[in-house]
Short mmCIF file of N, CA and C in Angstrom, two decimals:
data_model
loop_
_atom_site.label_atom_id
_atom_site.label_comp_id
_atom_site.label_asym_id
_atom_site.label_seq_id
_atom_site.Cartn_x
_atom_site.Cartn_y
_atom_site.Cartn_z
N MET S 1 7.58 42.59 -56.02
CA MET S 1 8.71 40.62 -55.95
C MET S 1 7.88 40.46 -57.53
N SER S 2 9.06 39.99 -58.01
CA SER S 2 8.47 39.01 -59.72
C SER S 2 8.43 37.55 -59.41
N ALA S 3 7.57 37.65 -60.55
CA ALA S 3 7.28 35.91 -60.36
C ALA S 3 7.90 34.78 -60.91
N LEU S 4 9.18 34.92 -61.07
CA LEU S 4 9.98 33.67 -60.74
C LEU S 4 11.11 34.10 -59.17
N GLN S 5 10.86 35.27 -58.74
CA GLN S 5 11.28 35.03 -57.08
C GLN S 5 10.79 34.49 -55.88
N SER S 6 9.32 34.52 -56.75
CA SER S 6 8.09 34.03 -55.64
C SER S 6 8.23 32.77 -55.70
N VAL S 7 8.81 31.86 -57.21
CA VAL S 7 8.71 30.89 -57.16
C VAL S 7 9.98 29.82 -56.29
N SER S 8 10.72 30.99 -56.47
CA SER S 8 12.12 30.18 -56.00
C SER S 8 11.69 30.10 -54.65
N VAL S 9 11.44 31.74 -54.41
CA VAL S 9 11.43 31.27 -52.17
C VAL S 9 10.58 29.92 -52.61
N ARG S 10 9.15 29.92 -52.96
CA ARG S 10 8.41 28.71 -52.55
C ARG S 10 9.29 27.50 -52.51
N ARG S 11 9.84 27.43 -53.49
CA ARG S 11 10.61 26.42 -53.06
C ARG S 11 11.78 26.29 -52.68
N LEU S 12 12.12 27.35 -51.85
CA LEU S 12 13.41 27.33 -50.66
C LEU S 12 12.49 26.88 -49.93
N ALA S 13 11.13 27.49 -49.41
CA ALA S 13 10.61 27.01 -48.29
C ALA S 13 10.19 26.02 -47.96
N ALA S 14 9.73 25.23 -49.33
CA ALA S 14 9.66 23.21 -49.47
C ALA S 14 10.68 22.53 -48.52
N VAL S 15 11.47 23.29 -49.72
CA VAL S 15 12.77 22.27 -48.82
C VAL S 15 13.48 22.21 -47.88
N ALA S 16 12.80 23.10 -47.33
CA ALA S 16 12.77 23.60 -45.26
C ALA S 16 12.20 22.87 -45.09
N LEU S 17 11.07 22.75 -45.48
CA LEU S 17 9.76 22.06 -45.00
C LEU S 17 10.42 21.02 -44.87
N THR S 18 10.40 20.11 -45.71
CA THR S 18 11.26 18.84 -46.07
C THR S 18 12.34 17.85 -45.35
N ALA S 19 12.95 19.13 -45.55
CA ALA S 19 14.49 18.74 -44.70
C ALA S 19 13.71 18.98 -42.76
N GLY S 20 13.07 19.93 -42.53
CA GLY S 20 12.52 19.68 -41.25
C GLY S 20 11.61 18.37 -41.39
N ALA S 21 10.81 18.28 -41.83
CA ALA S 21 10.13 17.08 -41.32
C ALA S 21 11.42 15.70 -41.43
N LEU S 22 12.43 15.13 -42.29
CA LEU S 22 12.97 13.97 -42.74
C LEU S 22 13.68 14.40 -41.25
N VAL S 23 14.25 15.49 -40.62
CA VAL S 23 15.20 15.50 -39.41
C VAL S 23 14.23 15.40 -38.07
N SER S 24 13.02 15.67 -38.30
CA SER S 24 12.35 14.92 -37.67
C SER S 24 12.18 13.56 -37.23
N ALA S 25 11.61 12.65 -38.45
CA ALA S 25 11.37 11.51 -39.14
C ALA S 25 12.75 10.48 -38.68
N ALA S 26 14.20 10.86 -38.36
CA ALA S 26 14.65 10.51 -38.03
C ALA S 26 15.30 10.35 -36.57
N ALA S 27 14.66 11.44 -35.89
CA ALA S 27 15.54 11.91 -34.95
C ALA S 27 13.73 10.84 -33.59
N LEU S 28 12.33 10.63 -34.42
CA LEU S 28 12.19 9.87 -33.75
C LEU S 28 12.31 8.53 -33.18
N PRO S 29 12.62 7.39 -34.22
CA PRO S 29 13.21 6.57 -34.24
C PRO S 29 13.81 6.43 -33.10
N ALA S 30 14.93 7.30 -32.65
CA ALA S 30 15.87 7.02 -32.02
C ALA S 30 15.33 7.58 -30.69
N SER S 31 14.96 8.26 -30.33
CA SER S 31 14.15 8.73 -28.68
C SER S 31 13.11 7.59 -28.57
N ALA S 32 12.76 6.81 -29.39
CA ALA S 32 12.02 5.98 -29.69
C ALA S 32 12.40 4.88 -29.03
N ASP S 33 13.73 4.36 -29.19
CA ASP S 33 15.28 2.64 -29.13
C ASP S 33 15.41 3.56 -27.42
N GLN S 34 15.28 4.94 -27.22
CA GLN S 34 15.48 5.30 -25.90
C GLN S 34 14.73 4.38 -24.97
N ASP S 35 13.59 4.53 -25.05
CA ASP S 35 12.68 3.82 -24.02
C ASP S 35 12.53 2.29 -23.89
N ARG S 36 13.37 1.53 -25.82
CA ARG S 36 13.52 0.21 -25.40
C ARG S 36 14.36 -0.21 -25.25
N GLN S 37 15.46 0.93 -24.37
CA GLN S 37 17.11 -0.29 -24.48
C GLN S 37 16.59 -0.87 -23.15
N PRO S 38 17.53 -2.08 -23.33
CA PRO S 38 17.59 -3.79 -22.56
C PRO S 38 17.37 -2.74 -20.78
N HIS S 39 16.61 -3.94 -20.08
CA HIS S 39 16.50 -3.56 -19.06
C HIS S 39 17.50 -4.11 -17.98
N ARG S 40 18.09 -3.25 -17.06
CA ARG S 40 19.49 -3.64 -16.31
C ARG S 40 19.00 -4.45 -15.08
N GLN S 41 20.10 -5.72 -15.70
CA GLN S 41 19.66 -6.52 -13.91
C GLN S 41 19.62 -5.45 -12.81
N ARG S 42 19.35 -5.64 -11.76
CA ARG S 42 19.03 -5.07 -10.77
C ARG S 42 18.82 -6.18 -9.35
N VAL S 43 20.25 -6.53 -9.06
CA VAL S 43 20.39 -7.70 -8.24
C VAL S 43 20.73 -7.55 -7.36
N GLU S 44 20.85 -7.91 -5.70
CA GLU S 44 22.38 -7.01 -4.88
C GLU S 44 22.18 -8.13 -4.03
N ILE S 45 23.17 -8.21 -3.00
CA ILE S 45 22.78 -8.26 -1.99
C ILE S 45 21.81 -7.71 -0.99
N SER S 46 21.50 -8.00 -0.38
CA SER S 46 20.37 -6.96 0.44
C SER S 46 20.30 -7.81 1.84
N ASN S 47 20.74 -8.38 2.31
CA ASN S 47 20.72 -8.47 3.81
C ASN S 47 21.74 -10.16 4.04
N VAL S 48 22.20 -10.24 5.28
CA VAL S 48 23.20 -11.03 5.24
C VAL S 48 23.44 -10.92 6.63
N HIS S 49 23.42 -12.80 7.16
CA HIS S 49 22.40 -13.19 8.30
C HIS S 49 23.95 -13.67 8.50
N TYR S 50 25.31 -13.18 9.56
CA TYR S 50 25.90 -14.12 9.11
C TYR S 50 26.78 -14.37 10.95
N ASP S 51 26.06 -13.95 11.77
CA ASP S 51 26.43 -14.94 13.20
C ASP S 51 24.80 -15.35 13.49
N ALA S 52 24.53 -16.56 13.58
CA ALA S 52 23.34 -16.90 14.06
C ALA S 52 23.24 -17.28 15.57
N PRO S 53 21.93 -16.72 15.83
CA PRO S 53 22.43 -16.26 17.04
C PRO S 53 21.95 -17.45 18.40
N GLY S 54 22.44 -17.55 19.31
CA GLY S 54 22.87 -18.42 20.41
C GLY S 54 24.47 -18.91 20.34
N ARG S 55 24.68 -20.24 20.21
CA ARG S 55 25.46 -21.08 20.06
C ARG S 55 25.66 -21.60 18.60
N ASP S 56 26.85 -21.60 18.41
CA ASP S 56 27.74 -22.29 16.81
C ASP S 56 27.75 -23.46 17.71
N ASP S 57 26.47 -24.34 17.23
CA ASP S 57 26.86 -26.21 17.57
C ASP S 57 27.32 -26.48 16.10
N ARG S 58 27.05 -26.44 15.15
CA ARG S 58 26.98 -26.93 13.38
C ARG S 58 25.91 -27.59 13.69
N SER S 59 24.64 -27.29 14.36
CA SER S 59 23.74 -27.92 13.75
C SER S 59 22.37 -28.03 12.63
N ASN S 60 22.64 -28.53 12.00
CA ASN S 60 21.50 -27.76 10.95
C ASN S 60 20.46 -26.93 10.77
N ARG S 61 19.71 -26.66 12.39
CA ARG S 61 18.82 -25.52 13.12
C ARG S 61 20.04 -23.84 12.94
N SER S 62 21.01 -23.94 13.34
CA SER S 62 22.25 -22.84 13.27
C SER S 62 22.31 -22.69 11.96
N LEU S 63 23.00 -23.46 11.28
CA LEU S 63 23.71 -23.73 10.44
C LEU S 63 22.40 -22.53 9.24
N ASN S 64 21.57 -22.78 9.42
CA ASN S 64 20.11 -22.64 8.80
C ASN S 64 19.94 -21.18 9.13
N GLN S 65 20.37 -21.12 10.53
CA GLN S 65 20.09 -19.17 10.59
C GLN S 65 21.06 -18.09 10.10
N GLU S 66 22.24 -19.17 9.62
CA GLU S 66 22.97 -17.98 8.75
C GLU S 66 22.70 -18.42 7.01
N TRP S 67 22.57 -16.83 6.83
CA TRP S 67 21.82 -16.65 5.33
C TRP S 67 21.81 -15.32 4.67
N VAL S 68 22.20 -15.10 3.70
CA VAL S 68 22.11 -13.95 2.87
C VAL S 68 21.12 -14.25 1.43
N ASP S 69 20.46 -12.79 1.70
CA ASP S 69 19.48 -12.67 0.68
C ASP S 69 19.77 -12.29 0.02
N ILE S 70 19.59 -12.51 -1.41
CA ILE S 70 19.45 -11.91 -2.77
C ILE S 70 18.43 -11.40 -3.06
N THR S 71 18.47 -9.91 -3.16
CA THR S 71 17.29 -9.66 -3.82
C THR S 71 16.96 -8.39 -5.16
N ASN S 72 16.14 -9.23 -6.06
CA ASN S 72 16.28 -8.39 -7.58
C ASN S 72 15.50 -7.25 -7.40
N THR S 73 15.43 -6.25 -7.44
CA THR S 73 14.69 -5.11 -7.75
C THR S 73 14.11 -4.25 -8.26
N GLY S 74 14.84 -4.99 -9.38
CA GLY S 74 13.94 -4.77 -11.38
C GLY S 74 12.50 -5.39 -11.35
N ARG S 75 11.81 -5.02 -12.12
CA ARG S 75 10.62 -5.88 -12.99
C ARG S 75 10.65 -7.12 -13.45
N HIS S 76 12.24 -7.23 -13.85
CA HIS S 76 12.03 -8.07 -14.84
C HIS S 76 12.51 -9.32 -14.33
N SER S 77 12.16 -10.51 -14.40
CA SER S 77 12.83 -11.85 -13.71
C SER S 77 14.60 -11.84 -14.08
N VAL S 78 15.37 -12.87 -13.12
CA VAL S 78 16.58 -13.02 -13.46
C VAL S 78 16.82 -14.05 -13.58
N ASN S 79 17.44 -14.91 -14.08
CA ASN S 79 18.15 -16.30 -14.34
C ASN S 79 19.16 -16.38 -13.85
N LEU S 80 19.23 -16.93 -12.99
CA LEU S 80 20.24 -16.72 -11.94
C LEU S 80 21.11 -17.93 -12.25
N ASP S 81 20.62 -19.10 -13.18
CA ASP S 81 21.60 -19.72 -13.28
C ASP S 81 22.92 -20.40 -13.28
N ASP S 82 23.89 -20.71 -12.60
CA ASP S 82 25.33 -20.69 -12.82
C ASP S 82 25.53 -19.05 -12.05
N TRP S 83 25.31 -18.68 -10.99
CA TRP S 83 25.51 -17.62 -11.03
C TRP S 83 26.45 -17.89 -9.08
N THR S 84 27.32 -17.06 -8.65
CA THR S 84 27.62 -17.98 -7.36
C THR S 84 27.97 -16.89 -6.29
N LEU S 85 27.75 -16.98 -4.83
CA LEU S 85 28.30 -16.53 -4.18
C LEU S 85 28.87 -17.80 -3.07
N THR S 86 30.41 -16.12 -2.82
CA THR S 86 31.34 -16.82 -1.97
C THR S 86 31.64 -16.00 -1.78
N ASN S 87 32.31 -16.12 -0.13
CA ASN S 87 33.17 -16.17 0.46
C ASN S 87 34.39 -15.68 0.54
N ARG S 88 34.79 -14.45 2.01
CA ARG S 88 36.73 -14.44 1.30
C ARG S 88 37.19 -15.29 0.91
N ASP S 89 36.84 -16.62 1.91
CA ASP S 89 37.85 -17.55 1.78
C ASP S 89 38.29 -18.23 0.66
N GLY S 90 36.79 -18.32 -0.17
CA GLY S 90 36.51 -18.83 -1.21
C GLY S 90 35.61 -20.24 -1.92
N ARG S 91 35.11 -20.41 -0.67
CA ARG S 91 33.77 -21.29 -0.62
C ARG S 91 32.47 -20.43 -1.32
N THR S 92 32.06 -21.18 -1.77
CA THR S 92 31.32 -21.09 -2.97
C THR S 92 30.07 -21.72 -3.08
N TYR S 93 28.93 -21.20 -3.44
CA TYR S 93 27.82 -21.41 -3.88
C TYR S 93 27.05 -21.20 -5.09
N THR S 94 26.87 -22.53 -5.56
CA THR S 94 26.59 -22.19 -7.15
C THR S 94 24.91 -22.10 -7.29
N PHE S 95 23.97 -21.50 -8.16
CA PHE S 95 22.72 -20.76 -7.91
C PHE S 95 22.54 -22.10 -9.20
N HIS S 96 21.64 -23.06 -9.60
CA HIS S 96 21.02 -24.22 -10.30
C HIS S 96 19.50 -23.98 -10.50
N HIS S 97 19.02 -23.91 -11.22
CA HIS S 97 18.57 -24.01 -12.17
C HIS S 97 16.82 -22.79 -11.60
N LEU S 98 17.37 -21.70 -10.82
CA LEU S 98 16.94 -20.43 -10.20
C LEU S 98 16.92 -19.62 -10.99
N ARG S 99 14.89 -18.98 -10.95
CA ARG S 99 14.64 -17.81 -11.72
C ARG S 99 14.12 -16.30 -10.71
N LEU S 100 14.25 -15.93 -10.15
CA LEU S 100 14.43 -14.80 -9.23
C LEU S 100 13.93 -13.58 -10.31
N GLU S 101 12.06 -13.80 -9.91
CA GLU S 101 11.33 -12.44 -10.29
C GLU S 101 11.86 -11.49 -9.36
N GLY S 102 11.34 -10.60 -10.82
CA GLY S 102 11.14 -9.48 -10.31
C GLY S 102 10.60 -8.66 -8.71
N ARG S 103 11.34 -7.97 -8.26
CA ARG S 103 10.83 -7.45 -6.47
C ARG S 103 10.67 -8.47 -5.75
N SER S 104 11.72 -9.27 -5.86
CA SER S 104 11.75 -10.33 -4.88
C SER S 104 13.25 -11.26 -4.29
N THR S 105 13.06 -11.96 -3.89
CA THR S 105 14.41 -11.53 -2.66
C THR S 105 14.03 -13.71 -2.55
N VAL S 106 15.85 -14.15 -2.74
CA VAL S 106 15.60 -15.00 -2.26
C VAL S 106 16.83 -15.84 -1.34
N ARG S 107 16.53 -16.56 -0.07
CA ARG S 107 17.59 -16.16 0.56
C ARG S 107 18.28 -17.65 0.65
N VAL S 108 19.37 -17.62 0.83
CA VAL S 108 20.67 -18.48 0.55
C VAL S 108 21.53 -19.06 2.21
N HIS S 109 20.67 -20.05 2.15
CA HIS S 109 20.29 -20.58 3.55
C HIS S 109 22.39 -21.40 4.02
N THR S 110 23.12 -21.48 4.96
CA THR S 110 24.29 -22.38 4.82
C THR S 110 24.30 -23.74 5.20
N GLY S 111 23.02 -24.37 6.09
CA GLY S 111 22.91 -25.44 6.24
C GLY S 111 21.74 -26.40 5.28
N ASN S 112 21.30 -27.57 5.47
CA ASN S 112 20.43 -28.61 4.29
C ASN S 112 19.28 -27.74 4.53
N GLY S 113 18.73 -28.25 3.41
CA GLY S 113 16.88 -28.32 3.59
C GLY S 113 17.05 -28.60 1.24
N ARG S 114 15.31 -28.11 1.92
CA ARG S 114 14.48 -28.29 0.33
C ARG S 114 14.94 -27.10 0.20
N ASP S 115 15.18 -27.04 -1.31
CA ASP S 115 14.95 -25.81 -2.02
C ASP S 115 13.77 -25.65 -2.73
N THR S 116 13.40 -23.94 -2.63
CA THR S 116 12.29 -23.35 -3.25
C THR S 116 12.27 -22.32 -3.89
N HIS S 117 10.96 -21.09 -4.02
CA HIS S 117 11.69 -20.14 -5.12
C HIS S 117 12.21 -19.20 -3.70
N ARG S 118 11.98 -19.30 -2.86
CA ARG S 118 12.35 -17.99 -1.38
C ARG S 118 13.37 -18.56 -0.69
N ASP S 119 13.54 -19.66 -0.93
CA ASP S 119 14.64 -20.27 0.02
C ASP S 119 15.84 -21.60 -0.67
N VAL S 120 16.97 -21.66 -0.72
CA VAL S 120 18.25 -22.28 -1.48
C VAL S 120 18.70 -22.97 0.15
N TYR S 121 19.47 -23.45 -0.24
CA TYR S 121 20.00 -24.15 0.92
C TYR S 121 22.15 -24.71 0.17
N GLN S 122 22.73 -24.16 0.80
CA GLN S 122 23.93 -24.85 0.53
C GLN S 122 23.93 -26.49 0.69
N ASP S 123 23.87 -26.82 2.24
CA ASP S 123 23.71 -28.23 2.30
C ASP S 123 25.16 -28.15 2.80
N ARG S 124 26.15 -27.55 3.62
CA ARG S 124 26.87 -27.27 4.24
C ARG S 124 26.75 -28.36 5.77
N ARG S 125 27.87 -28.35 6.21
CA ARG S 125 28.02 -28.62 7.85
C ARG S 125 28.53 -28.05 8.71
N HIS S 126 29.16 -27.08 7.66
CA HIS S 126 30.13 -26.11 8.85
C HIS S 126 29.72 -24.51 8.26
N GLU S 127 29.36 -23.39 9.08
CA GLU S 127 29.42 -21.97 9.43
C GLU S 127 30.25 -21.67 7.54
N VAL S 128 29.89 -20.94 7.35
CA VAL S 128 30.34 -20.29 5.42
C VAL S 128 31.11 -18.82 5.46
N TRP S 129 29.94 -17.64 7.02
CA TRP S 129 30.45 -16.99 7.40
C TRP S 129 31.10 -16.45 8.33
N ASN S 130 32.09 -15.43 8.21
CA ASN S 130 33.27 -15.31 9.66
C ASN S 130 32.39 -14.36 10.17
N ASP S 131 31.94 -14.31 12.06
CA ASP S 131 31.53 -13.42 12.22
C ASP S 131 32.36 -12.77 12.74
N ARG S 132 34.00 -12.17 12.54
CA ARG S 132 33.77 -11.45 13.34
C ARG S 132 34.18 -10.15 11.64
N SER S 133 34.93 -10.60 10.99
CA SER S 133 34.93 -10.25 9.22
C SER S 133 35.35 -10.51 8.30
N ASP S 134 34.12 -10.42 6.88
CA ASP S 134 33.54 -11.43 6.14
C ASP S 134 33.44 -10.35 4.86
N THR S 135 33.99 -11.60 3.80
CA THR S 135 32.68 -10.40 2.43
C THR S 135 32.22 -11.38 1.78
N ALA S 136 31.04 -10.90 1.45
CA ALA S 136 29.93 -11.83 0.76
C ALA S 136 29.72 -11.84 -0.94
N THR S 137 30.19 -11.95 -1.70
CA THR S 137 30.53 -11.49 -3.24
C THR S 137 29.44 -12.33 -4.43
N LEU S 138 28.64 -12.16 -4.95
CA LEU S 138 27.55 -12.40 -5.22
C LEU S 138 28.04 -11.78 -6.89
N ARG S 139 28.45 -12.69 -7.57
CA ARG S 139 29.09 -13.17 -9.57
C ARG S 139 27.63 -13.62 -10.28
N ASN S 140 27.65 -12.98 -11.43
CA ASN S 140 26.75 -13.32 -12.47
C ASN S 140 27.21 -14.95 -12.96
N ASP S 141 26.76 -15.50 -14.16
CA ASP S 141 27.61 -16.34 -14.93
C ASP S 141 28.39 -16.04 -16.27
N HIS S 142 29.37 -15.34 -16.05
CA HIS S 142 30.20 -14.98 -16.39
C HIS S 142 31.55 -14.33 -15.19
N GLY S 143 30.89 -14.54 -14.83
CA GLY S 143 32.06 -14.62 -13.36
C GLY S 143 32.41 -12.82 -12.72
N ARG S 144 31.43 -12.10 -13.17
CA ARG S 144 31.43 -10.67 -13.59
C ARG S 144 30.99 -10.08 -12.02
N VAL S 145 31.82 -9.83 -11.32
CA VAL S 145 30.86 -8.99 -9.94
C VAL S 145 29.44 -7.73 -9.88
N ILE S 146 28.91 -8.46 -9.46
CA ILE S 146 27.45 -7.96 -9.38
C ILE S 146 27.44 -7.06 -8.64
N ASP S 147 27.62 -7.80 -6.85
CA ASP S 147 27.46 -6.74 -5.74
C ASP S 147 28.85 -7.47 -4.53
N THR S 148 29.21 -6.48 -3.50
CA THR S 148 29.60 -7.48 -2.40
C THR S 148 28.69 -6.87 -1.33
N ALA S 149 29.44 -7.50 0.08
CA ALA S 149 28.71 -7.11 0.88
C ALA S 149 29.87 -7.27 1.64
N SER S 150 30.40 -6.86 3.21
CA SER S 150 31.53 -6.52 3.79
C SER S 150 31.00 -6.22 5.13
N TRP S 151 31.55 -6.97 5.58
CA TRP S 151 31.65 -6.54 7.38
C TRP S 151 32.74 -6.79 8.92
N GLY S 152 33.05 -6.51 9.35
CA GLY S 152 34.15 -6.15 10.37
C GLY S 152 35.97 -5.37 10.15
N ARG S 153 36.80 -6.19 11.14
CA ARG S 153 37.92 -5.92 10.61
C ARG S 153 38.01 -5.74 9.41
N GLY S 154 38.94 -5.42 8.27
CA GLY S 154 39.41 -5.66 7.26
C GLY S 154 38.00 -5.68 5.83
N GLY S 155 36.89 -5.37 6.45
CA GLY S 155 35.82 -5.39 5.46
C GLY S 155 35.58 -4.13 5.72
N HIS S 156 35.30 -3.13 3.92
CA HIS S 156 34.11 -1.92 4.34
C HIS S 156 32.37 -2.31 4.68
N GLU S 157 32.03 -2.04 5.28
CA GLU S 157 30.47 -1.99 4.87
C GLU S 157 29.69 -1.69 4.04
N GLY S 158 29.36 -2.04 3.39
CA GLY S 158 28.84 -1.38 2.15
C GLY S 158 28.75 -2.60 0.95
N ARG S 159 28.04 -1.80 0.39
CA ARG S 159 28.29 -2.93 -1.13
C ARG S 159 29.23 -2.07 -2.23
N GLY S 160 29.71 -3.30 -3.15
CA GLY S 160 31.11 -2.62 -4.36
C GLY S 160 32.29 -2.40 -3.90
N GLY S 161 32.24 -2.42 -2.52
CA GLY S 161 33.41 -2.04 -2.18
C GLY S 161 33.96 -0.57 -1.43
N HIS S 162 32.94 -0.38 -1.77
CA HIS S 162 32.80 1.56 -0.84
C HIS S 162 31.91 1.23 0.35
N GLU S 163 32.83 2.24 1.54
CA GLU S 163 32.37 2.59 2.49
C GLU S 163 31.11 3.05 2.91
N GLY S 164 30.31 3.05 4.03
CA GLY S 164 29.44 3.51 4.64
C GLY S 164 28.43 2.87 4.04
N ARG S 165 27.36 2.44 3.20
CA ARG S 165 26.15 2.33 2.82
C ARG S 165 25.60 1.07 3.35
N GLY S 166 26.22 0.83 4.60
CA GLY S 166 25.52 -0.37 5.24
C GLY S 166 25.41 -0.19 6.69
N GLY S 167 24.79 -1.15 7.08
CA GLY S 167 25.06 -1.69 8.47
C GLY S 167 24.69 -2.38 9.36
N HIS S 168 24.59 -2.73 10.11
CA HIS S 168 24.17 -4.00 11.04
C HIS S 168 23.22 -4.12 11.29
N GLU S 169 22.41 -5.19 10.73
CA GLU S 169 20.90 -5.57 11.96
C GLU S 169 20.90 -6.68 12.67
N GLY S 170 21.15 -6.82 14.32
CA GLY S 170 21.02 -7.51 14.71
C GLY S 170 22.26 -8.01 14.95
N HIS S 171 22.61 -9.36 14.43
CA HIS S 171 23.45 -10.11 13.98
C HIS S 171 24.13 -10.24 12.84
N GLY S 172 23.10 -9.25 11.96
CA GLY S 172 23.81 -10.11 10.26
C GLY S 172 24.19 -8.36 9.94
N HIS S 173 24.23 -8.62 8.46
CA HIS S 173 24.66 -6.84 8.09
C HIS S 173 23.51 -6.87 6.74
N SER S 174 22.85 -5.61 7.34
CA SER S 174 22.00 -5.16 6.12
C SER S 174 22.53 -3.91 4.99
N ARG S 175 21.67 -3.96 4.32
CA ARG S 175 21.68 -2.57 3.06
C ARG S 175 20.57 -2.48 2.71
N ARG S 176 19.68 -1.45 3.01
CA ARG S 176 18.65 -0.89 2.44
C ARG S 176 18.61 0.65 2.51
#
């Protein structure tokens, strides 16, 4: 091999190594970005207790035994301000000034009470959830459906209108 050919081979090898290093450097930020993707909100209707035990006498005690659990299964907190929980008839509860911490649950009671970070109250004097069949729909502050839970006739038990992912727990509807 001549000296001229040897220099050319070395130059080609240097170009190939440089190109490989550039491709690797360009790929590195892309894979690093994948690890930093924005977290997805994982908020769901985790349990519905639509039929308070005993007689439905519209007492505050009876109304507060009718409730819906909203669970944040993610690690990061979610601001539920202006999110809504609605029944099939359009009765709507709007969340105000509530941040649901990661891996925690808030219980939405039908009756009157003092709101805390674990329990909020719709302050109603009548039942919201139909014992025979109904659908609970959770929407975010943009009106996008986040989750649904249905039970009874005309309602498919489960989340998001998909049948078969839920079940009854006592007088309630649970999806775990």
